[in-house]
Amino acid sequence: MTLPVEKNHFLDQIVEEASEGLYRYAIVLSRDRVEAQDLVQETCVRALEAVDSLRSGSNVKSWLFTILRNIWFNQLRRRRAAPKVVELDMEEPPAQNGVAASEDPHSIYVSKVERQHVREAIQQLPLEFREVLLLREYEQLSYEDIASVLGCPRGTVMSRLARARSKLRSLLSG
């Protein structure tokens, strides 16, 4: 299958600009790395199929996050209707982390522990708080774009974000 030049350019834009953010958002939703990768792939496929419906001047990033979120919730609906299947946990291969010789190993370790502590605290938040926190703090979407992705008013985004930050603060201090 050969894609027109515009669609090839659009695919490059998705991969280069939004794939990491989409993956982080998919992790927040699914809490599973493999499923998150599948969600991002499916998002890219659906975006390519629907690229002609994208209006010029639209925020492509929030459009992609909306597609991903819709795919996730559609999958959740299907799972609720499907019979339960038990999966065996597979051990993940160790990460390949290279450390530059000029970096202080202690500060690298402390930074890694702090990041892990923040990640664990974020995972304890309810989904509506995790979503809004990720979209604002990590993806730096505007309140309007987040409202568009989540399908709720701007004020709801602002209040959820304030409550998410407050709850996260208390989790991290306790």
PDB file of C-alpha atoms in Angstrom:
ATOM      1  CA  MET A   1       0.000   0.000   0.000  1.00  0.00           C
ATOM      2  CA  THR A   2       1.407   3.383  -1.002  1.00  0.00           C
ATOM      3  CA  LEU A   3       0.396   6.424   1.005  1.00  0.00           C
ATOM      4  CA  PRO A   4       0.064   9.862  -0.521  1.00  0.00           C
ATOM      5  CA  VAL A   5       2.815  12.315   0.458  1.00  0.00           C
ATOM      6  CA  GLU A   6       0.515  14.168   2.902  1.00  0.00           C
ATOM      7  CA  LYS A   7      -0.281  10.988   4.812  1.00  0.00           C
ATOM      8  CA  ASN A   8       3.399  10.011   4.918  1.00  0.00           C
ATOM      9  CA  HIS A   9       4.185  13.431   6.372  1.00  0.00           C
ATOM     10  CA  PHE A  10       1.339  13.033   8.876  1.00  0.00           C
ATOM     11  CA  LEU A  11       2.659   9.629   9.968  1.00  0.00           C
ATOM     12  CA  ASP A  12       6.142  11.096  10.464  1.00  0.00           C
ATOM     13  CA  GLN A  13       4.634  13.883  12.551  1.00  0.00           C
ATOM     14  CA  ILE A  14       2.778  11.375  14.759  1.00  0.00           C
ATOM     15  CA  VAL A  15       5.846   9.232  15.324  1.00  0.00           C
ATOM     16  CA  GLU A  16       8.227  12.104  16.004  1.00  0.00           C
ATOM     17  CA  GLU A  17       6.076  14.511  18.001  1.00  0.00           C
ATOM     18  CA  ALA A  18       3.397  12.575  19.815  1.00  0.00           C
ATOM     19  CA  SER A  19       4.265   8.903  20.176  1.00  0.00           C
ATOM     20  CA  GLU A  20       6.070   9.209  23.527  1.00  0.00           C
ATOM     21  CA  GLY A  21       3.223  11.234  24.990  1.00  0.00           C
ATOM     22  CA  LEU A  22       0.641   8.856  23.603  1.00  0.00           C
ATOM     23  CA  TYR A  23       2.553   5.946  25.107  1.00  0.00           C
ATOM     24  CA  ARG A  24       2.719   7.630  28.529  1.00  0.00           C
ATOM     25  CA  TYR A  25      -1.013   8.346  28.366  1.00  0.00           C
ATOM     26  CA  ALA A  26      -1.713   4.754  27.307  1.00  0.00           C
ATOM     27  CA  ILE A  27       0.330   3.511  30.295  1.00  0.00           C
ATOM     28  CA  VAL A  28      -1.749   5.709  32.608  1.00  0.00           C
ATOM     29  CA  LEU A  29      -4.953   4.267  31.183  1.00  0.00           C
ATOM     30  CA  SER A  30      -3.984   0.617  30.825  1.00  0.00           C
ATOM     31  CA  ARG A  31      -1.219   0.190  33.419  1.00  0.00           C
ATOM     32  CA  ASP A  32       0.351  -2.333  31.056  1.00  0.00           C
ATOM     33  CA  ARG A  33       3.318  -1.709  28.739  1.00  0.00           C
ATOM     34  CA  VAL A  34       2.315  -4.142  26.010  1.00  0.00           C
ATOM     35  CA  GLU A  35      -1.265  -2.938  25.980  1.00  0.00           C
ATOM     36  CA  ALA A  36      -0.022   0.659  25.886  1.00  0.00           C
ATOM     37  CA  GLN A  37       2.091  -0.101  22.827  1.00  0.00           C
ATOM     38  CA  ASP A  38      -0.930  -1.682  21.152  1.00  0.00           C
ATOM     39  CA  LEU A  39      -3.055   1.354  21.982  1.00  0.00           C
ATOM     40  CA  VAL A  40      -0.513   3.708  20.428  1.00  0.00           C
ATOM     41  CA  GLN A  41      -0.279   1.547  17.313  1.00  0.00           C
ATOM     42  CA  GLU A  42      -4.046   1.402  16.956  1.00  0.00           C
ATOM     43  CA  THR A  43      -4.229   5.165  17.486  1.00  0.00           C
ATOM     44  CA  CYS A  44      -1.744   5.742  14.666  1.00  0.00           C
ATOM     45  CA  VAL A  45      -3.642   3.395  12.354  1.00  0.00           C
ATOM     46  CA  ARG A  46      -6.980   5.073  13.084  1.00  0.00           C
ATOM     47  CA  ALA A  47      -5.433   8.522  12.730  1.00  0.00           C
ATOM     48  CA  LEU A  48      -4.095   7.623   9.309  1.00  0.00           C
ATOM     49  CA  GLU A  49      -7.487   6.314   8.276  1.00  0.00           C
ATOM     50  CA  ALA A  50      -9.175   9.495   9.484  1.00  0.00           C
ATOM     51  CA  VAL A  51      -6.522  12.052   8.487  1.00  0.00           C
ATOM     52  CA  ASP A  52      -8.825  13.422   5.773  1.00  0.00           C
ATOM     53  CA  SER A  53     -11.412  14.349   8.408  1.00  0.00           C
ATOM     54  CA  LEU A  54      -8.896  16.484  10.320  1.00  0.00           C
ATOM     55  CA  ARG A  55      -9.610  20.160   9.765  1.00  0.00           C
ATOM     56  CA  SER A  56      -6.722  22.488   8.993  1.00  0.00           C
ATOM     57  CA  GLY A  57      -5.604  24.371  12.064  1.00  0.00           C
ATOM     58  CA  SER A  58      -6.761  21.586  14.383  1.00  0.00           C
ATOM     59  CA  ASN A  59      -4.610  20.569  17.334  1.00  0.00           C
ATOM     60  CA  VAL A  60      -3.274  17.233  16.087  1.00  0.00           C
ATOM     61  CA  LYS A  61      -1.899  16.263  19.500  1.00  0.00           C
ATOM     62  CA  SER A  62      -5.216  16.587  21.329  1.00  0.00           C
ATOM     63  CA  TRP A  63      -6.961  14.864  18.397  1.00  0.00           C
ATOM     64  CA  LEU A  64      -4.595  11.896  18.800  1.00  0.00           C
ATOM     65  CA  PHE A  65      -5.122  11.754  22.571  1.00  0.00           C
ATOM     66  CA  THR A  66      -8.878  11.743  21.985  1.00  0.00           C
ATOM     67  CA  ILE A  67      -8.565   8.846  19.532  1.00  0.00           C
ATOM     68  CA  LEU A  68      -6.425   6.889  22.005  1.00  0.00           C
ATOM     69  CA  ARG A  69      -8.854   7.518  24.854  1.00  0.00           C
ATOM     70  CA  ASN A  70     -11.833   6.435  22.733  1.00  0.00           C
ATOM     71  CA  ILE A  71     -10.046   3.238  21.701  1.00  0.00           C
ATOM     72  CA  TRP A  72      -9.269   2.485  25.363  1.00  0.00           C
ATOM     73  CA  PHE A  73     -12.846   2.971  26.525  1.00  0.00           C
ATOM     74  CA  ASN A  74     -14.186   0.899  23.624  1.00  0.00           C
ATOM     75  CA  GLN A  75     -11.821  -1.900  24.646  1.00  0.00           C
ATOM     76  CA  LEU A  76     -12.996  -1.636  28.252  1.00  0.00           C
ATOM     77  CA  ARG A  77     -16.629  -1.985  27.148  1.00  0.00           C
ATOM     78  CA  ARG A  78     -15.789  -5.082  25.121  1.00  0.00           C
ATOM     79  CA  ARG A  79     -13.876  -6.624  28.038  1.00  0.00           C
ATOM     80  CA  ARG A  80     -16.790  -6.197  30.402  1.00  0.00           C
ATOM     81  CA  ALA A  81     -18.948  -8.202  28.020  1.00  0.00           C
ATOM     82  CA  ALA A  82     -16.303 -10.875  27.368  1.00  0.00           C
ATOM     83  CA  PRO A  83     -15.565 -13.843  29.638  1.00  0.00           C
ATOM     84  CA  LYS A  84     -12.653 -13.366  32.074  1.00  0.00           C
ATOM     85  CA  VAL A  85      -9.284 -14.851  31.100  1.00  0.00           C
ATOM     86  CA  VAL A  86      -6.437 -15.351  33.568  1.00  0.00           C
ATOM     87  CA  GLU A  87      -2.996 -14.379  32.247  1.00  0.00           C
ATOM     88  CA  LEU A  88       0.308 -15.571  33.608  1.00  0.00           C
ATOM     89  CA  ASP A  89       2.763 -12.839  34.590  1.00  0.00           C
ATOM     90  CA  MET A  90       5.823 -12.770  32.397  1.00  0.00           C
ATOM     91  CA  GLU A  91       9.079 -11.495  33.810  1.00  0.00           C
ATOM     92  CA  GLU A  92      10.305  -8.378  32.025  1.00  0.00           C
ATOM     93  CA  PRO A  93      13.850  -8.337  30.693  1.00  0.00           C
ATOM     94  CA  PRO A  94      16.173  -6.016  32.609  1.00  0.00           C
ATOM     95  CA  ALA A  95      16.423  -2.498  31.216  1.00  0.00           C
ATOM     96  CA  GLN A  96      19.584  -1.499  29.436  1.00  0.00           C
ATOM     97  CA  ASN A  97      20.596   1.670  31.254  1.00  0.00           C
ATOM     98  CA  GLY A  98      23.836   3.278  30.154  1.00  0.00           C
ATOM     99  CA  VAL A  99      25.398   5.804  32.530  1.00  0.00           C
ATOM    100  CA  ALA A 100      27.836   8.448  31.401  1.00  0.00           C
ATOM    101  CA  ALA A 101      31.133   8.394  33.311  1.00  0.00           C
ATOM    102  CA  SER A 102      30.748  12.078  34.232  1.00  0.00           C
ATOM    103  CA  GLU A 103      27.444  11.525  36.076  1.00  0.00           C
ATOM    104  CA  ASP A 104      27.406  10.990  39.838  1.00  0.00           C
ATOM    105  CA  PRO A 105      26.073   7.452  40.482  1.00  0.00           C
ATOM    106  CA  HIS A 106      24.524   8.468  43.813  1.00  0.00           C
ATOM    107  CA  SER A 107      22.550  11.364  42.307  1.00  0.00           C
ATOM    108  CA  ILE A 108      21.435   9.116  39.435  1.00  0.00           C
ATOM    109  CA  TYR A 109      20.204   6.555  41.955  1.00  0.00           C
ATOM    110  CA  VAL A 110      18.413   9.148  44.095  1.00  0.00           C
ATOM    111  CA  SER A 111      16.779  10.657  41.012  1.00  0.00           C
ATOM    112  CA  LYS A 112      15.638   7.212  39.867  1.00  0.00           C
ATOM    113  CA  VAL A 113      14.179   6.407  43.300  1.00  0.00           C
ATOM    114  CA  GLU A 114      12.353   9.760  43.409  1.00  0.00           C
ATOM    115  CA  ARG A 115      10.898   9.265  39.918  1.00  0.00           C
ATOM    116  CA  GLN A 116       9.738   5.778  40.891  1.00  0.00           C
ATOM    117  CA  HIS A 117       8.155   7.156  44.076  1.00  0.00           C
ATOM    118  CA  VAL A 118       6.256   9.792  42.052  1.00  0.00           C
ATOM    119  CA  ARG A 119       5.140   7.172  39.493  1.00  0.00           C
ATOM    120  CA  GLU A 120       3.841   4.908  42.253  1.00  0.00           C
ATOM    121  CA  ALA A 121       1.974   7.811  43.856  1.00  0.00           C
ATOM    122  CA  ILE A 122       0.412   8.775  40.523  1.00  0.00           C
ATOM    123  CA  GLN A 123      -0.698   5.160  39.986  1.00  0.00           C
ATOM    124  CA  GLN A 124      -2.578   5.329  43.302  1.00  0.00           C
ATOM    125  CA  LEU A 125      -4.706   8.213  42.040  1.00  0.00           C
ATOM    126  CA  PRO A 126      -8.129   7.533  40.506  1.00  0.00           C
ATOM    127  CA  LEU A 127      -8.115   7.375  36.688  1.00  0.00           C
ATOM    128  CA  GLU A 128      -9.778  10.783  36.261  1.00  0.00           C
ATOM    129  CA  PHE A 129      -6.953  12.382  38.291  1.00  0.00           C
ATOM    130  CA  ARG A 130      -4.169  10.400  36.570  1.00  0.00           C
ATOM    131  CA  GLU A 131      -5.488  11.396  33.148  1.00  0.00           C
ATOM    132  CA  VAL A 132      -5.731  15.101  33.804  1.00  0.00           C
ATOM    133  CA  LEU A 133      -2.361  15.195  35.599  1.00  0.00           C
ATOM    134  CA  LEU A 134      -0.557  13.436  32.772  1.00  0.00           C
ATOM    135  CA  LEU A 135      -2.160  15.507  30.029  1.00  0.00           C
ATOM    136  CA  ARG A 136      -1.328  18.782  31.788  1.00  0.00           C
ATOM    137  CA  GLU A 137       2.019  18.156  33.498  1.00  0.00           C
ATOM    138  CA  TYR A 138       3.679  15.716  31.116  1.00  0.00           C
ATOM    139  CA  GLU A 139       2.035  16.484  27.786  1.00  0.00           C
ATOM    140  CA  GLN A 140       1.562  20.195  28.545  1.00  0.00           C
ATOM    141  CA  LEU A 141      -1.839  20.355  26.873  1.00  0.00           C
ATOM    142  CA  SER A 142      -3.910  23.459  27.532  1.00  0.00           C
ATOM    143  CA  TYR A 143      -7.013  23.265  29.715  1.00  0.00           C
ATOM    144  CA  GLU A 144      -9.141  23.613  26.571  1.00  0.00           C
ATOM    145  CA  ASP A 145      -7.345  20.744  24.837  1.00  0.00           C
ATOM    146  CA  ILE A 146      -7.652  18.534  27.911  1.00  0.00           C
ATOM    147  CA  ALA A 147     -11.362  19.364  28.103  1.00  0.00           C
ATOM    148  CA  SER A 148     -11.676  18.347  24.456  1.00  0.00           C
ATOM    149  CA  VAL A 149      -9.815  15.051  25.001  1.00  0.00           C
ATOM    150  CA  LEU A 150     -11.823  14.176  28.116  1.00  0.00           C
ATOM    151  CA  GLY A 151     -15.151  15.492  26.819  1.00  0.00           C
ATOM    152  CA  CYS A 152     -15.826  17.700  29.832  1.00  0.00           C
ATOM    153  CA  PRO A 153     -15.955  21.449  30.612  1.00  0.00           C
ATOM    154  CA  ARG A 154     -12.756  23.458  31.183  1.00  0.00           C
ATOM    155  CA  GLY A 155     -13.775  24.113  34.802  1.00  0.00           C
ATOM    156  CA  THR A 156     -14.017  20.379  35.457  1.00  0.00           C
ATOM    157  CA  VAL A 157     -10.478  19.963  34.120  1.00  0.00           C
ATOM    158  CA  MET A 158      -9.243  22.726  36.415  1.00  0.00           C
ATOM    159  CA  SER A 159     -10.933  21.299  39.511  1.00  0.00           C
ATOM    160  CA  ARG A 160      -9.785  17.731  38.776  1.00  0.00           C
ATOM    161  CA  LEU A 161      -6.251  18.988  38.284  1.00  0.00           C
ATOM    162  CA  ALA A 162      -6.312  20.883  41.569  1.00  0.00           C
ATOM    163  CA  ARG A 163      -7.654  17.829  43.418  1.00  0.00           C
ATOM    164  CA  ALA A 164      -5.145  15.545  41.680  1.00  0.00           C
ATOM    165  CA  ARG A 165      -2.235  17.791  42.664  1.00  0.00           C
ATOM    166  CA  SER A 166      -3.500  18.007  46.236  1.00  0.00           C
ATOM    167  CA  LYS A 167      -3.938  14.243  46.544  1.00  0.00           C
ATOM    168  CA  LEU A 168      -0.553  13.618  44.949  1.00  0.00           C
ATOM    169  CA  ARG A 169       1.071  16.079  47.345  1.00  0.00           C
ATOM    170  CA  SER A 170      -0.421  14.256  50.330  1.00  0.00           C
ATOM    171  CA  LEU A 171       0.640  10.846  48.943  1.00  0.00           C
ATOM    172  CA  LEU A 172       4.201  12.043  48.432  1.00  0.00           C
ATOM    173  CA  SER A 173       4.497  13.697  51.843  1.00  0.00           C
ATOM    174  CA  GLY A 174       3.071  10.752  53.784  1.00  0.00           C
TER     175      GLY A 174
END
